[in-house]
């Protein structure tokens, strides 16, 4: 039996996502019409883009309590990690990840998928974003589980 977050946690995640929008009412109207909403990156988060296959492997290497929201487009095989807007050069050497500090991320609601886009890791309402050091390690060849295990417990990482 799969465990699903309680409805109020999913709703809190959706409320948080809407708080990141320039026009929450427009986003709600788009979602009601089964369309994706436009969310600007740069203010509340920036976006790290990689393949869906790499993302699924990386998710296994980062403890659940250290992962922030991850959006996937199942039709295109792409995933986007929401990362802290204060990101500096922590991910510059991770060649399988493209960091986009400005732009628009077209998102479905947190509660259900739209047009092939679904939240692999849903926003939970806390505003927690994925730690770039752990993401870089999970996506980098040769970093291995020892690196992840050492850094997943570091108290200075979020």
PDB file of C-alpha atoms in Angstrom:
ATOM      1  CA  UNK A   1       0.000   0.000   0.000  1.00  0.00           C
ATOM      2  CA  UNK A   2       1.457   3.373  -1.011  1.00  0.00           C
ATOM      3  CA  UNK A   3       1.522   6.121   1.556  1.00  0.00           C
ATOM      4  CA  UNK A   4       0.329   9.525   0.377  1.00  0.00           C
ATOM      5  CA  UNK A   5       0.779  12.807   2.193  1.00  0.00           C
ATOM      6  CA  UNK A   6      -2.285  14.001   4.021  1.00  0.00           C
ATOM      7  CA  UNK A   7      -4.527  16.262   1.922  1.00  0.00           C
ATOM      8  CA  UNK A   8      -3.719  19.298   4.089  1.00  0.00           C
ATOM      9  CA  UNK A   9       0.020  18.843   3.428  1.00  0.00           C
ATOM     10  CA  UNK A  10      -0.594  18.676  -0.317  1.00  0.00           C
ATOM     11  CA  UNK A  11      -2.807  21.763  -0.056  1.00  0.00           C
ATOM     12  CA  UNK A  12      -0.085  23.564   1.931  1.00  0.00           C
ATOM     13  CA  UNK A  13       2.338  22.761  -0.879  1.00  0.00           C
ATOM     14  CA  UNK A  14      -0.076  24.115  -3.446  1.00  0.00           C
ATOM     15  CA  UNK A  15      -0.617  27.275  -1.373  1.00  0.00           C
ATOM     16  CA  UNK A  16       3.153  27.757  -1.153  1.00  0.00           C
ATOM     17  CA  UNK A  17       3.528  27.291  -4.906  1.00  0.00           C
ATOM     18  CA  UNK A  18       0.800  29.862  -5.552  1.00  0.00           C
ATOM     19  CA  UNK A  19       2.583  32.292  -3.215  1.00  0.00           C
ATOM     20  CA  UNK A  20       5.530  32.138  -5.651  1.00  0.00           C
ATOM     21  CA  UNK A  21       3.368  33.259  -8.590  1.00  0.00           C
ATOM     22  CA  UNK A  22       3.071  36.806  -9.887  1.00  0.00           C
ATOM     23  CA  UNK A  23      -0.665  36.317 -10.467  1.00  0.00           C
ATOM     24  CA  UNK A  24      -2.103  33.541  -8.252  1.00  0.00           C
ATOM     25  CA  UNK A  25      -5.689  34.131  -9.424  1.00  0.00           C
ATOM     26  CA  UNK A  26      -4.647  33.679 -13.062  1.00  0.00           C
ATOM     27  CA  UNK A  27      -2.781  30.507 -12.163  1.00  0.00           C
ATOM     28  CA  UNK A  28      -5.861  29.084 -10.424  1.00  0.00           C
ATOM     29  CA  UNK A  29      -7.974  29.886 -13.498  1.00  0.00           C
ATOM     30  CA  UNK A  30      -5.437  28.141 -15.761  1.00  0.00           C
ATOM     31  CA  UNK A  31      -5.391  25.092 -13.505  1.00  0.00           C
ATOM     32  CA  UNK A  32      -9.204  25.012 -13.483  1.00  0.00           C
ATOM     33  CA  UNK A  33      -9.014  24.883 -17.300  1.00  0.00           C
ATOM     34  CA  UNK A  34      -6.486  22.011 -17.104  1.00  0.00           C
ATOM     35  CA  UNK A  35      -3.618  24.242 -18.248  1.00  0.00           C
ATOM     36  CA  UNK A  36      -0.132  24.821 -16.820  1.00  0.00           C
ATOM     37  CA  UNK A  37       0.646  27.951 -14.827  1.00  0.00           C
ATOM     38  CA  UNK A  38       3.643  30.217 -15.464  1.00  0.00           C
ATOM     39  CA  UNK A  39       5.958  30.636 -12.488  1.00  0.00           C
ATOM     40  CA  UNK A  40       8.982  32.937 -12.690  1.00  0.00           C
ATOM     41  CA  UNK A  41      12.309  31.633 -11.479  1.00  0.00           C
ATOM     42  CA  UNK A  42      14.829  33.872  -9.804  1.00  0.00           C
ATOM     43  CA  UNK A  43      12.875  35.260  -6.880  1.00  0.00           C
ATOM     44  CA  UNK A  44      11.738  32.306  -4.783  1.00  0.00           C
ATOM     45  CA  UNK A  45      13.898  29.685  -6.475  1.00  0.00           C
ATOM     46  CA  UNK A  46      16.052  28.952  -9.478  1.00  0.00           C
ATOM     47  CA  UNK A  47      15.732  25.844 -11.629  1.00  0.00           C
ATOM     48  CA  UNK A  48      18.137  22.995 -12.273  1.00  0.00           C
ATOM     49  CA  UNK A  49      17.166  21.053 -15.422  1.00  0.00           C
ATOM     50  CA  UNK A  50      18.255  17.523 -16.230  1.00  0.00           C
ATOM     51  CA  UNK A  51      16.853  14.342 -17.719  1.00  0.00           C
ATOM     52  CA  UNK A  52      14.054  12.508 -15.990  1.00  0.00           C
ATOM     53  CA  UNK A  53      16.157   9.330 -15.940  1.00  0.00           C
ATOM     54  CA  UNK A  54      19.025  11.085 -14.114  1.00  0.00           C
ATOM     55  CA  UNK A  55      16.530  12.661 -11.750  1.00  0.00           C
ATOM     56  CA  UNK A  56      15.043   9.300 -10.808  1.00  0.00           C
ATOM     57  CA  UNK A  57      18.534   8.011  -9.963  1.00  0.00           C
ATOM     58  CA  UNK A  58      19.393  11.178  -8.005  1.00  0.00           C
ATOM     59  CA  UNK A  59      16.182  10.971  -5.984  1.00  0.00           C
ATOM     60  CA  UNK A  60      17.340   7.590  -4.675  1.00  0.00           C
ATOM     61  CA  UNK A  61      20.605   9.129  -3.458  1.00  0.00           C
ATOM     62  CA  UNK A  62      19.188  12.096  -1.532  1.00  0.00           C
ATOM     63  CA  UNK A  63      17.303  11.474   1.708  1.00  0.00           C
ATOM     64  CA  UNK A  64      13.631  12.443   1.467  1.00  0.00           C
ATOM     65  CA  UNK A  65      13.937  15.059   4.210  1.00  0.00           C
ATOM     66  CA  UNK A  66      16.669  16.809   2.180  1.00  0.00           C
ATOM     67  CA  UNK A  67      14.813  16.914  -1.166  1.00  0.00           C
ATOM     68  CA  UNK A  68      12.806  19.914  -2.228  1.00  0.00           C
ATOM     69  CA  UNK A  69      10.261  20.104  -5.033  1.00  0.00           C
ATOM     70  CA  UNK A  70      11.036  18.330  -8.299  1.00  0.00           C
ATOM     71  CA  UNK A  71       8.829  18.739 -11.356  1.00  0.00           C
ATOM     72  CA  UNK A  72       8.884  16.290 -14.277  1.00  0.00           C
ATOM     73  CA  UNK A  73       7.612  16.360 -17.823  1.00  0.00           C
ATOM     74  CA  UNK A  74       6.945  12.698 -18.531  1.00  0.00           C
ATOM     75  CA  UNK A  75       6.300  13.343 -22.240  1.00  0.00           C
ATOM     76  CA  UNK A  76       9.652  15.056 -22.829  1.00  0.00           C
ATOM     77  CA  UNK A  77      11.739  13.147 -20.264  1.00  0.00           C
ATOM     78  CA  UNK A  78      12.883  16.322 -18.485  1.00  0.00           C
ATOM     79  CA  UNK A  79      12.893  17.221 -14.803  1.00  0.00           C
ATOM     80  CA  UNK A  80      13.391  20.476 -12.933  1.00  0.00           C
ATOM     81  CA  UNK A  81      14.757  20.746  -9.397  1.00  0.00           C
ATOM     82  CA  UNK A  82      13.798  23.878  -7.447  1.00  0.00           C
ATOM     83  CA  UNK A  83      17.005  25.236  -5.948  1.00  0.00           C
ATOM     84  CA  UNK A  84      17.842  28.119  -3.590  1.00  0.00           C
ATOM     85  CA  UNK A  85      17.989  31.501  -5.349  1.00  0.00           C
ATOM     86  CA  UNK A  86      21.256  32.179  -3.495  1.00  0.00           C
ATOM     87  CA  UNK A  87      23.004  29.406  -5.429  1.00  0.00           C
ATOM     88  CA  UNK A  88      26.533  30.419  -6.380  1.00  0.00           C
ATOM     89  CA  UNK A  89      28.917  28.041  -8.153  1.00  0.00           C
ATOM     90  CA  UNK A  90      28.091  24.814  -6.292  1.00  0.00           C
ATOM     91  CA  UNK A  91      26.742  23.135  -9.440  1.00  0.00           C
ATOM     92  CA  UNK A  92      29.086  24.565 -12.091  1.00  0.00           C
ATOM     93  CA  UNK A  93      30.939  21.256 -12.497  1.00  0.00           C
ATOM     94  CA  UNK A  94      27.786  19.157 -12.837  1.00  0.00           C
ATOM     95  CA  UNK A  95      27.596  18.970 -16.627  1.00  0.00           C
ATOM     96  CA  UNK A  96      24.352  16.969 -16.716  1.00  0.00           C
ATOM     97  CA  UNK A  97      22.482  19.819 -15.019  1.00  0.00           C
ATOM     98  CA  UNK A  98      21.612  23.155 -16.594  1.00  0.00           C
ATOM     99  CA  UNK A  99      20.923  25.877 -14.032  1.00  0.00           C
ATOM    100  CA  UNK A 100      18.432  28.504 -15.125  1.00  0.00           C
ATOM    101  CA  UNK A 101      18.423  31.492 -12.807  1.00  0.00           C
ATOM    102  CA  UNK A 102      15.809  33.407 -14.809  1.00  0.00           C
ATOM    103  CA  UNK A 103      12.882  32.212 -16.843  1.00  0.00           C
ATOM    104  CA  UNK A 104       9.424  30.717 -16.599  1.00  0.00           C
ATOM    105  CA  UNK A 105       8.645  27.255 -15.279  1.00  0.00           C
ATOM    106  CA  UNK A 106       5.282  25.958 -16.498  1.00  0.00           C
ATOM    107  CA  UNK A 107       3.799  24.049 -13.564  1.00  0.00           C
ATOM    108  CA  UNK A 108       0.740  21.934 -12.867  1.00  0.00           C
ATOM    109  CA  UNK A 109      -1.011  22.173  -9.534  1.00  0.00           C
ATOM    110  CA  UNK A 110       0.566  20.238  -6.697  1.00  0.00           C
ATOM    111  CA  UNK A 111      -2.584  18.164  -6.303  1.00  0.00           C
ATOM    112  CA  UNK A 112      -2.663  16.500  -9.750  1.00  0.00           C
ATOM    113  CA  UNK A 113      -0.714  16.256 -13.050  1.00  0.00           C
ATOM    114  CA  UNK A 114      -1.537  18.329 -16.129  1.00  0.00           C
ATOM    115  CA  UNK A 115      -0.388  17.723 -19.718  1.00  0.00           C
ATOM    116  CA  UNK A 116       2.259  15.195 -18.728  1.00  0.00           C
ATOM    117  CA  UNK A 117       3.774  17.335 -15.966  1.00  0.00           C
ATOM    118  CA  UNK A 118       3.752  16.005 -12.439  1.00  0.00           C
ATOM    119  CA  UNK A 119       5.497  16.783  -9.165  1.00  0.00           C
ATOM    120  CA  UNK A 120       7.859  13.894  -8.387  1.00  0.00           C
ATOM    121  CA  UNK A 121       8.618  15.597  -5.081  1.00  0.00           C
ATOM    122  CA  UNK A 122       5.739  17.849  -4.135  1.00  0.00           C
ATOM    123  CA  UNK A 123       6.213  21.187  -2.436  1.00  0.00           C
ATOM    124  CA  UNK A 124       5.145  20.623   1.168  1.00  0.00           C
ATOM    125  CA  UNK A 125       4.437  24.217   2.117  1.00  0.00           C
ATOM    126  CA  UNK A 126       7.669  24.670   4.073  1.00  0.00           C
ATOM    127  CA  UNK A 127       9.578  26.386   1.276  1.00  0.00           C
ATOM    128  CA  UNK A 128      12.371  23.806   1.604  1.00  0.00           C
ATOM    129  CA  UNK A 129      14.444  23.507  -1.581  1.00  0.00           C
ATOM    130  CA  UNK A 130      16.935  20.831  -2.587  1.00  0.00           C
ATOM    131  CA  UNK A 131      20.431  21.298  -1.213  1.00  0.00           C
ATOM    132  CA  UNK A 132      22.705  21.975  -4.213  1.00  0.00           C
ATOM    133  CA  UNK A 133      25.680  20.103  -2.721  1.00  0.00           C
ATOM    134  CA  UNK A 134      23.638  16.926  -2.319  1.00  0.00           C
ATOM    135  CA  UNK A 135      22.086  17.293  -5.767  1.00  0.00           C
ATOM    136  CA  UNK A 136      25.486  17.806  -7.347  1.00  0.00           C
ATOM    137  CA  UNK A 137      26.820  14.719  -5.611  1.00  0.00           C
ATOM    138  CA  UNK A 138      23.803  12.635  -6.601  1.00  0.00           C
ATOM    139  CA  UNK A 139      24.175  13.660 -10.261  1.00  0.00           C
ATOM    140  CA  UNK A 140      27.965  13.404 -10.472  1.00  0.00           C
ATOM    141  CA  UNK A 141      29.540  10.159 -11.608  1.00  0.00           C
ATOM    142  CA  UNK A 142      31.908   8.699  -9.081  1.00  0.00           C
ATOM    143  CA  UNK A 143      30.599  10.603  -6.064  1.00  0.00           C
ATOM    144  CA  UNK A 144      29.001   7.422  -4.829  1.00  0.00           C
ATOM    145  CA  UNK A 145      26.944   6.631  -1.774  1.00  0.00           C
ATOM    146  CA  UNK A 146      29.775   7.358   0.709  1.00  0.00           C
ATOM    147  CA  UNK A 147      29.854  11.041  -0.282  1.00  0.00           C
ATOM    148  CA  UNK A 148      26.080  11.268  -0.062  1.00  0.00           C
ATOM    149  CA  UNK A 149      25.976   9.518   3.280  1.00  0.00           C
ATOM    150  CA  UNK A 150      28.640  11.845   4.733  1.00  0.00           C
ATOM    151  CA  UNK A 151      26.969  15.014   3.468  1.00  0.00           C
ATOM    152  CA  UNK A 152      23.352  14.051   4.087  1.00  0.00           C
ATOM    153  CA  UNK A 153      23.999  14.352   7.812  1.00  0.00           C
ATOM    154  CA  UNK A 154      26.002  17.598   7.738  1.00  0.00           C
ATOM    155  CA  UNK A 155      24.309  20.052  10.056  1.00  0.00           C
ATOM    156  CA  UNK A 156      25.430  23.089   8.029  1.00  0.00           C
ATOM    157  CA  UNK A 157      23.438  22.009   4.954  1.00  0.00           C
ATOM    158  CA  UNK A 158      19.955  23.429   5.355  1.00  0.00           C
TER     159      UNK A 158
END
